[in-house]
Short mmCIF file of C-alpha atoms in Angstrom, two decimals:
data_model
loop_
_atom_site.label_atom_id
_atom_site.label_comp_id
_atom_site.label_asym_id
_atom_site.label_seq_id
_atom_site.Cartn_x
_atom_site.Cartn_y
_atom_site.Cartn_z
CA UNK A 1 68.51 22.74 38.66
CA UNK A 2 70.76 25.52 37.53
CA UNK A 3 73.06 27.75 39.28
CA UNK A 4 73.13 31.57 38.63
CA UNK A 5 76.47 33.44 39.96
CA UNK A 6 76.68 36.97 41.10
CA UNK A 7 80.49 38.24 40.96
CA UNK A 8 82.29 38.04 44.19
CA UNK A 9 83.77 41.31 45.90
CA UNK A 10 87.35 40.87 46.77
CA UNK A 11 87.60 39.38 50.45
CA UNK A 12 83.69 38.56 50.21
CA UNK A 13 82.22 34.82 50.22
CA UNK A 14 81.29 34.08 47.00
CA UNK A 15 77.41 33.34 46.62
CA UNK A 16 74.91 32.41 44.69
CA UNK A 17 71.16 33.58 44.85
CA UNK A 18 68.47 31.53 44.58
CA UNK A 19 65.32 32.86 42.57
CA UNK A 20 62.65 31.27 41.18
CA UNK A 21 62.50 31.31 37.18
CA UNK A 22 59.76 30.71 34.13
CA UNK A 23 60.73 29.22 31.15
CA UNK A 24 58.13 30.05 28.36
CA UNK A 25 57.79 28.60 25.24
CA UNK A 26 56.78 30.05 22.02
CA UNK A 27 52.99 30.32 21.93
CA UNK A 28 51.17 29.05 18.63
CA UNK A 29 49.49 31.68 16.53
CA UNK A 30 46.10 29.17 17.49
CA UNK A 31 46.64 27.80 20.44
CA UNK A 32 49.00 29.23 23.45
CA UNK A 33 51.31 26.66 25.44
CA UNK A 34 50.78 27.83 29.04
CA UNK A 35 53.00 28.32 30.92
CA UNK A 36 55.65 25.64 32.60
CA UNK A 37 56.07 25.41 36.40
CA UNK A 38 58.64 27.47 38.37
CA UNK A 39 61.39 25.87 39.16
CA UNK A 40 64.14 26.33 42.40
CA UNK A 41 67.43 27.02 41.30
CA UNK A 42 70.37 25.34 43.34
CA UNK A 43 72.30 27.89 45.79
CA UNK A 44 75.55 27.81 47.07
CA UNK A 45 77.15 30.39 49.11
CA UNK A 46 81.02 29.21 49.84
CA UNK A 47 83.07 31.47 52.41
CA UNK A 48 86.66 32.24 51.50
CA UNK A 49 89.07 30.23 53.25
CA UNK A 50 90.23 31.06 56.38
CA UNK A 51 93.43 30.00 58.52
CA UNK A 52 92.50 26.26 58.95
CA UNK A 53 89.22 26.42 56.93
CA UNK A 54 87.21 28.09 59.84
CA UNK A 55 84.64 31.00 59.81
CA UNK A 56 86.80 34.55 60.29
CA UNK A 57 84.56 35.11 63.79
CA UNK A 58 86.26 31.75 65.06
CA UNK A 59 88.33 31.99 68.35
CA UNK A 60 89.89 29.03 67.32
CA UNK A 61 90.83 29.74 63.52
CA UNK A 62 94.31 29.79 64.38
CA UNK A 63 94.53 27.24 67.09
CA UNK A 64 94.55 26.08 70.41
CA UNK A 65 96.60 28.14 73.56
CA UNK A 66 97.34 25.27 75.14
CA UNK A 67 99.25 27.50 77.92
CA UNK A 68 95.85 29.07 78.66
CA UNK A 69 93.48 26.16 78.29
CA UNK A 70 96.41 24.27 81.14
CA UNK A 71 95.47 27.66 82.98
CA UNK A 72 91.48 27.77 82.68
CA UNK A 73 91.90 24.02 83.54
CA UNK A 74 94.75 22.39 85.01
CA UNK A 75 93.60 18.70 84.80
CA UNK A 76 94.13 19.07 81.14
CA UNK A 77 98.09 19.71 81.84
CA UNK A 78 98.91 15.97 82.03
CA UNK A 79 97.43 15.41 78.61
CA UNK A 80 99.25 18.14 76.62
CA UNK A 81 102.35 17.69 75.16
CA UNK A 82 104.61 18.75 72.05
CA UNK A 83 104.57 17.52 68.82
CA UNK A 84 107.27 16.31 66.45
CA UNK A 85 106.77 20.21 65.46
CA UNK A 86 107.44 21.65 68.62
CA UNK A 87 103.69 22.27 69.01
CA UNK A 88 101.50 21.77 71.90
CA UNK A 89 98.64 19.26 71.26
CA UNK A 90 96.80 16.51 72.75
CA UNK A 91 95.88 12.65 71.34
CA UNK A 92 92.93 13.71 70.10
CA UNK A 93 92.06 9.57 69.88
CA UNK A 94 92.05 9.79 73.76
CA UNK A 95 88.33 10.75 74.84
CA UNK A 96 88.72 11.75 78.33
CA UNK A 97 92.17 14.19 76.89
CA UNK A 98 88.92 15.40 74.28
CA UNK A 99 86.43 16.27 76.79
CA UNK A 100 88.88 18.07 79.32
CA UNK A 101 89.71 20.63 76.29
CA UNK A 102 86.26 20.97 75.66
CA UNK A 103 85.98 22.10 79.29
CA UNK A 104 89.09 24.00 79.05
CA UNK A 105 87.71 25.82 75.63
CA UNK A 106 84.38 26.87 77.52
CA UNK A 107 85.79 28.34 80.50
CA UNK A 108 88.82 30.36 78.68
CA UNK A 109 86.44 31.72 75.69
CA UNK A 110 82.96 31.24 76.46
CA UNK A 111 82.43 31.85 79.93
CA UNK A 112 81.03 28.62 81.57
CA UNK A 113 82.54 26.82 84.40
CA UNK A 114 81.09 23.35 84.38
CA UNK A 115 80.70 21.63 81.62
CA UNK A 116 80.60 17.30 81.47
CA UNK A 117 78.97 14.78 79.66
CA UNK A 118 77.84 10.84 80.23
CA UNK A 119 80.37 7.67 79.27
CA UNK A 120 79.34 7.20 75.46
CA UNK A 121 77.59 10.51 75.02
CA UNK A 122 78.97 12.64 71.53
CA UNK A 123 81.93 14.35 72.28
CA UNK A 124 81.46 17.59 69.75
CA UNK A 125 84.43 19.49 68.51
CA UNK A 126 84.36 22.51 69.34
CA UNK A 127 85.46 24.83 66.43
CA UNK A 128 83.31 22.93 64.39
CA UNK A 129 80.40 23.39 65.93
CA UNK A 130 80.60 27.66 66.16
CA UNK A 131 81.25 27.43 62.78
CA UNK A 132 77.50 26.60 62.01
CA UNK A 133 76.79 29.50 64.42
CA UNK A 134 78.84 32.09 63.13
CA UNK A 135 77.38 31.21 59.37
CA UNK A 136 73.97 31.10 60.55
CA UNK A 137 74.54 35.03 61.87
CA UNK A 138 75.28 35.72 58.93
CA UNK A 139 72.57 33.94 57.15
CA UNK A 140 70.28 36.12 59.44
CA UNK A 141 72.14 39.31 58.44
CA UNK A 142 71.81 39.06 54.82
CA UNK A 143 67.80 38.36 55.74
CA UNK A 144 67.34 41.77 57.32
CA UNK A 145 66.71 44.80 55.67
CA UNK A 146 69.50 47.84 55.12
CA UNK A 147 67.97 50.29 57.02
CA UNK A 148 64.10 50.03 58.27
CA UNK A 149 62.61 53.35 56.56
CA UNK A 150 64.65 52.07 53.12
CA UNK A 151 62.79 50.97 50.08
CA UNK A 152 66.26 48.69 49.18
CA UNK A 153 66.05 45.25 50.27
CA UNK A 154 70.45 45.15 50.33
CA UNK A 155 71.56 42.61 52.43
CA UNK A 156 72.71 43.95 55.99
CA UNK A 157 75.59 41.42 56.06
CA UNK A 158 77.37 44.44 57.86
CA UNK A 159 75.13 43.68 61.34
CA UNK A 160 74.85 40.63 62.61
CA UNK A 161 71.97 39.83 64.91
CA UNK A 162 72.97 39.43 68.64
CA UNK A 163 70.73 39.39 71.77
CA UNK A 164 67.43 37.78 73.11
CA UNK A 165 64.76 38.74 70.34
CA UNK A 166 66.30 36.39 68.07
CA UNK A 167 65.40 32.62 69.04
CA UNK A 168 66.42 29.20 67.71
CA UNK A 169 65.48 26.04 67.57
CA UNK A 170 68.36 23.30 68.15
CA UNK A 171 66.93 19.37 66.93
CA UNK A 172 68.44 16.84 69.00
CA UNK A 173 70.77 18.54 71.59
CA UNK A 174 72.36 15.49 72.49
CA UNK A 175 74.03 15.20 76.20
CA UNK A 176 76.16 17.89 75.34
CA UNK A 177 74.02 20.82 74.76
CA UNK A 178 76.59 22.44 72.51
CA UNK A 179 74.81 24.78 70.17
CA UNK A 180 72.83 26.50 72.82
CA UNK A 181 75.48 26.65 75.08
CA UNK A 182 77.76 28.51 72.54
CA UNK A 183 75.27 29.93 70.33
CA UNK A 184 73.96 32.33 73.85
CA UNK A 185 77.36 32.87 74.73
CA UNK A 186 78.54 34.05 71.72
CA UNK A 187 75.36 35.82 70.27
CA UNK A 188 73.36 35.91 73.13
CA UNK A 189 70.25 34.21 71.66
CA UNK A 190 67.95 32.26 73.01
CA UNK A 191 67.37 28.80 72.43
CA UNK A 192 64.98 26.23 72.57
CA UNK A 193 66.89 22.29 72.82
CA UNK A 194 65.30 19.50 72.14
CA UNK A 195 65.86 15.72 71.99
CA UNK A 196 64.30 12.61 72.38
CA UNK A 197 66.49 11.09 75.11
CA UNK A 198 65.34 11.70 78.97
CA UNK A 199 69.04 11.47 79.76
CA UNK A 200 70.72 13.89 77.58
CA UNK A 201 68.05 16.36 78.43
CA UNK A 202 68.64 15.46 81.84
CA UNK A 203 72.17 16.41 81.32
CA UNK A 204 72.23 19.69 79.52
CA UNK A 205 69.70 20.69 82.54
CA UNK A 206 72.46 20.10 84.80
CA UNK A 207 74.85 21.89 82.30
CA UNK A 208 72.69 25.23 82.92
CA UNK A 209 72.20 24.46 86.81
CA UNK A 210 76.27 24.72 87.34
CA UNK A 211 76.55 28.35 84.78
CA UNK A 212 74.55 31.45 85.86
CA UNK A 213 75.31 33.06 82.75
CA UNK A 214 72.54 30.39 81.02
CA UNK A 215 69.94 31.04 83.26
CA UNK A 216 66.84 31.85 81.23
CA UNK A 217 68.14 31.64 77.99
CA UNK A 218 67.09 27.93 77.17
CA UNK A 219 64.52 25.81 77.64
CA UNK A 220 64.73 22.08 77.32
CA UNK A 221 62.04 20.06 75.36
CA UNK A 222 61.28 15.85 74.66
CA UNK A 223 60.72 14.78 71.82
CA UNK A 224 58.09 11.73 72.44
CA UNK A 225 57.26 10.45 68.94
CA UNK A 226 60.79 8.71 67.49
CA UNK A 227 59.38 9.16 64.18
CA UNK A 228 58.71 13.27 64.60
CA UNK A 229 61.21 16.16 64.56
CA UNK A 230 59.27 19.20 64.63
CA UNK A 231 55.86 17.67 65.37
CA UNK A 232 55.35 17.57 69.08
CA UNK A 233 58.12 20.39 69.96
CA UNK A 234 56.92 23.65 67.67
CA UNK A 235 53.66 24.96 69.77
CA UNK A 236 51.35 27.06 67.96
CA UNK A 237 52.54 30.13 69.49
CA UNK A 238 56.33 29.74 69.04
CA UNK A 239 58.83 31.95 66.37
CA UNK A 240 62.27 30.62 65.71
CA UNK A 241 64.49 33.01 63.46
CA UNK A 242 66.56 29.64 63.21
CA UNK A 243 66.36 25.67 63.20
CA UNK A 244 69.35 24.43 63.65
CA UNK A 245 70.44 19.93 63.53
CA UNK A 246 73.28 17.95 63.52
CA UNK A 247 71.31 14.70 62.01
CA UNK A 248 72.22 11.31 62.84
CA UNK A 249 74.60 10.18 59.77
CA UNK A 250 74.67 6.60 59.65
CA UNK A 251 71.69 4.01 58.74
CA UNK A 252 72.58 1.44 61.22
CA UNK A 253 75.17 0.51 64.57
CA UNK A 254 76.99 -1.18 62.20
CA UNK A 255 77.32 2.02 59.64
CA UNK A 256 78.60 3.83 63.03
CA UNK A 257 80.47 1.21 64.25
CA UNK A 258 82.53 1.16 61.27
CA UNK A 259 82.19 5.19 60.61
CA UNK A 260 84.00 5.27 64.01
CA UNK A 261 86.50 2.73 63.09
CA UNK A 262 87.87 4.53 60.34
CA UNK A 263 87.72 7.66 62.22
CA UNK A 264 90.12 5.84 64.64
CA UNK A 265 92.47 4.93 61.70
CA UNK A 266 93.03 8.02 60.28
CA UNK A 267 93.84 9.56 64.00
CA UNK A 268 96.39 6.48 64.16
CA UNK A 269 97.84 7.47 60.58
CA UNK A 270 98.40 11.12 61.39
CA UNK A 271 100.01 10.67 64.54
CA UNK A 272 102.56 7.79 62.62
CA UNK A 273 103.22 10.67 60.48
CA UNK A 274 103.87 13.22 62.66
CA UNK A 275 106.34 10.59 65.36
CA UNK A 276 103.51 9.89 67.85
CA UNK A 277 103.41 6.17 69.10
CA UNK A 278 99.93 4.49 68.84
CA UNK A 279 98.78 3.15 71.70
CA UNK A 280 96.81 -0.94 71.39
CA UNK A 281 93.63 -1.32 72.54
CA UNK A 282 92.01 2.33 72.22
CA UNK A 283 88.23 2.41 73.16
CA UNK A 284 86.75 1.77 69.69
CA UNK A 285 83.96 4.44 70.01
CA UNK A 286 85.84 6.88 71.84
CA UNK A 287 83.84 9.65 69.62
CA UNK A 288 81.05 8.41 71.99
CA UNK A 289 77.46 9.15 70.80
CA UNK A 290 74.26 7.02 71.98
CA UNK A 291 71.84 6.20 69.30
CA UNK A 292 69.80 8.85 68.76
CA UNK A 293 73.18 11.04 68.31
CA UNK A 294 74.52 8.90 65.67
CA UNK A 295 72.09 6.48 63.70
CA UNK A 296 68.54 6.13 62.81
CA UNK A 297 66.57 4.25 60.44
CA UNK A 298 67.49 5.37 56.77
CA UNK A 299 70.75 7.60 58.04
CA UNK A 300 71.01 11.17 56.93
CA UNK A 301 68.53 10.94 53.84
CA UNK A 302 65.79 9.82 55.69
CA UNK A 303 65.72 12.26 58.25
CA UNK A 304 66.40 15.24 56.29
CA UNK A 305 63.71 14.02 53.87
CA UNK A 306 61.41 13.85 57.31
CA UNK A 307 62.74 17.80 58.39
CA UNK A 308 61.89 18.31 55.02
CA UNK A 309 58.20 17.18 54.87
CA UNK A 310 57.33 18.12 58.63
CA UNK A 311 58.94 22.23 57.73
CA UNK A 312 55.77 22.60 55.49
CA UNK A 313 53.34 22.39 58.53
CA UNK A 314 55.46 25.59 60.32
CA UNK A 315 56.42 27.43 57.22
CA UNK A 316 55.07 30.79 58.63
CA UNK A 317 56.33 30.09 61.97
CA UNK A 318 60.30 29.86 61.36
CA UNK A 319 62.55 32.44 59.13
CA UNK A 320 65.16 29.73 58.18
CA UNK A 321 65.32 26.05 58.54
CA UNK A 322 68.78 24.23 58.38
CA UNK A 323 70.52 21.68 58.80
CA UNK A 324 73.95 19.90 58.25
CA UNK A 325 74.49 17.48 55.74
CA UNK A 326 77.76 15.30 55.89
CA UNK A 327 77.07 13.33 52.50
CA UNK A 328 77.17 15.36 49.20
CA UNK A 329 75.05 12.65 47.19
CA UNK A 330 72.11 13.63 49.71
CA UNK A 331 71.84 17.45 48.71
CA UNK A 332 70.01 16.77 45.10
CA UNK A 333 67.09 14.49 46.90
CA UNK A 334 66.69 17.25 49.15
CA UNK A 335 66.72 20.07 46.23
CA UNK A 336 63.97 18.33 44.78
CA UNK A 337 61.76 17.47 47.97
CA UNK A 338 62.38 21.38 48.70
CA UNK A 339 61.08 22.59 45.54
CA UNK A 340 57.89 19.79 45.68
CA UNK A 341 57.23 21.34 49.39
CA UNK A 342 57.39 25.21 47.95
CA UNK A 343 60.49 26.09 49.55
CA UNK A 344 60.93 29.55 48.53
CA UNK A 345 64.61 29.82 49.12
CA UNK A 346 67.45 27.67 49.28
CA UNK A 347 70.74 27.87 50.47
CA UNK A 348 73.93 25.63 50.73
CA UNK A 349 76.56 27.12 52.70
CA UNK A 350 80.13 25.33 52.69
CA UNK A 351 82.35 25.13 55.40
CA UNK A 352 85.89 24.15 54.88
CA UNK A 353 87.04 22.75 58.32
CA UNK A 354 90.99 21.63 57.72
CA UNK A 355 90.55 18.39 55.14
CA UNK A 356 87.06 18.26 56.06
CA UNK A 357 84.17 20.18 54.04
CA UNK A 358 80.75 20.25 55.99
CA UNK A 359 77.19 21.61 54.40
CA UNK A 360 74.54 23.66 56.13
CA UNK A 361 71.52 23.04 54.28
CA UNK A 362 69.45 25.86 54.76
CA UNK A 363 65.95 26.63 53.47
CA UNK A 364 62.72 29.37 53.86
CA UNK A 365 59.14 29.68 53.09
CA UNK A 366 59.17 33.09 53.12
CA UNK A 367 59.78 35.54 50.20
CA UNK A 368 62.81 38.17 50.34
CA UNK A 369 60.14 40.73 50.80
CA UNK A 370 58.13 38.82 53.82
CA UNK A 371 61.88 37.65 55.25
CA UNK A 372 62.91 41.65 55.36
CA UNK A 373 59.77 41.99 57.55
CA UNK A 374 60.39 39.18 59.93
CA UNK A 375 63.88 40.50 59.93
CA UNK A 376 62.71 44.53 60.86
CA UNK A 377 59.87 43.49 63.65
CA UNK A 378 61.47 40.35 64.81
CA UNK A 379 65.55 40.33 64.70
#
């Protein structure tokens, strides 16, 4: 794979267009080599930097209002104090002090008044998780045409797609229901959320039940077959402008077990740093996340390799696939499936989150000309 770089406008995300290429060797005067095989060039589009790495539609790129979230919710108040630097913050090691911001977050910015999850569930970061949203408006954006009676096929990164014609697709919801929940909020789309587990279903249902403002924007589907992802939840006459996934990351309880541990350690370190004291005897997996959140057979490479394979079957059916990918090393196996499959199009948008850099894998079976189409008549 190669990568082919257009020059960046000043203040623009730098990018990188995939195309498909022919390399063509020098025919003999007697006998003509035919030609080799298209191959998918690599793509990376990577955002500018914003104030603490995040997306420049982020609420939350320049913190927290700890004031107002202690407003929105008061049992957060006994949680929140200063920092060596005169900030307000909470121990973000502390799970229940985690999920009471969460709260606090989606009543001050996003509108929804009850919001809880299970003992052990995945506790989702908030910021974080918008992050994928706002890039994936913009992902639909640059899919649209310019202007509808235009012969140009420019990139309308100028209007992002809000409201109920565009629908997406979340893979394994989790308890939490995050995506949808912010993702209709903040764009008003519609969503479909699925996951394998009865209980987290059952959960997010009662996450809609208790806000008004979700009612009949998603619609909750199982997953029955542990060894399907889209199989079983894509019906024959569904469209999804976007799939959107969070895959589990580690191989094995024992991967997460120690994923978590370290995740624990580095919280300890930074508060040592910064004059916290660290309390004994913390909950080791205080991220939370049951196993269908956090491990499955294989980790991450298996079951983007599965996406992968099962995306084929519903090629016509959805405008973008994507999906996050936490390990680097597991992008080039997935380059190569993509281009076996006939992926079209393939994109790698970087996210700089603080220390942390996340990937949105994102791929199409459509061509620009066919995704300008779906993008006039459908978004």
């Amino acid at each position: 794979m190669t990568l082919s770089r257009k020059p960046a406008r000043p203040g623009a995300k730098k990018s990188v267009s995939q195309k498909l290429t022919s390399k063509t060797s020098k025919p003999k005067p007697s006998k003509p080599k035919p030609l080799p095989k298209p191959k998918l060039k690599a793509t990376s589009d990577k955002a500018p930097r914003q104030p603490k790495g995040l997306h420049k539609r982020n609420l939350h790129a320049k913190g927290y209002d700890f004031n107002a979230l202690v407003e929105a919710t008061p049992a957060l108040k006994p949680y929140v104090r200063p920092n060596p630097y005169g900030n307000l913050s909470i121990d973000f090691a502390d799970p229940k002090a985690v999920k009471l911001l969460n709260l606090a977050l989606l009543r001050l910015h996003y509108g929804l008044n009850y919001w809880d999850i299970p003992e052990g569930f995945l506790c989702p970061p908030i910021p974080g998780r918008v992050d994928y949203l706002h890039y994936l408006a913009d992902l639909l954006a640059e899919s649209a045409p310019s202007n509808k009676g235009g012969k140009g096929k420019v990139a309308n990164v100028t209007k992002v797609p809000r409201g109920e014609r565009v629908v997406v697709l979340d893979i394994g919801t989790g308890a939490n229901g995050i995506y949808p929940l912010l993702g209709s909020q903040v764009y008003g789309w519609r969503f479909v959320a699925s996951d394998i587990d009865p209980v987290s279903l059952a959960n997010v249902a009662q996450i809609i039940d208790n806000n008004p403002p979700l009612e009949g924007k998603l619609s909750l589907r199982q997953q029955r077959d542990a060894k399907q992802i889209f199989t079983g939840i894509i019906t024959a006459q569904d469209r999804f402008d976007l799939t959107l996934c969070n895959p589990p990351f580690h191989g094995s309880l024992e991967e997460a077990s120690r994923g978590s541990d370290r995740k624990l350690k580095n919280l300890a370190a930074n508060k040592r740093a910064k004059g916290h004291e660290v309390a004994a005897n913390k909950p080791k997996l205080n991220f939370g996340g049951q196993k269908a959140e956090l491990w499955c057979e294989g980790g991450e490479q298996a079951f983007l390799s599965q996406m992968i394979s099962e995306s084929q079957a519903f090629a016509t059916q959805c405008l973008w696939f994507t999906s996050l990918v936490s390990k680097k090393e597991n992008l080039k196996p997935c380059y190569r499936q993509l281009e076996r499959v006939g992926a079209k199009q393939v994109k790698t948008l970087e996210m700089a989150q603080g220390n942390k850099l996340t990937r949105v894998l994102a791929w199409t079976f459509l061509t620009p000309e066919q995704q300008a189409l779906w993008g006039q008549y459908r978004v």
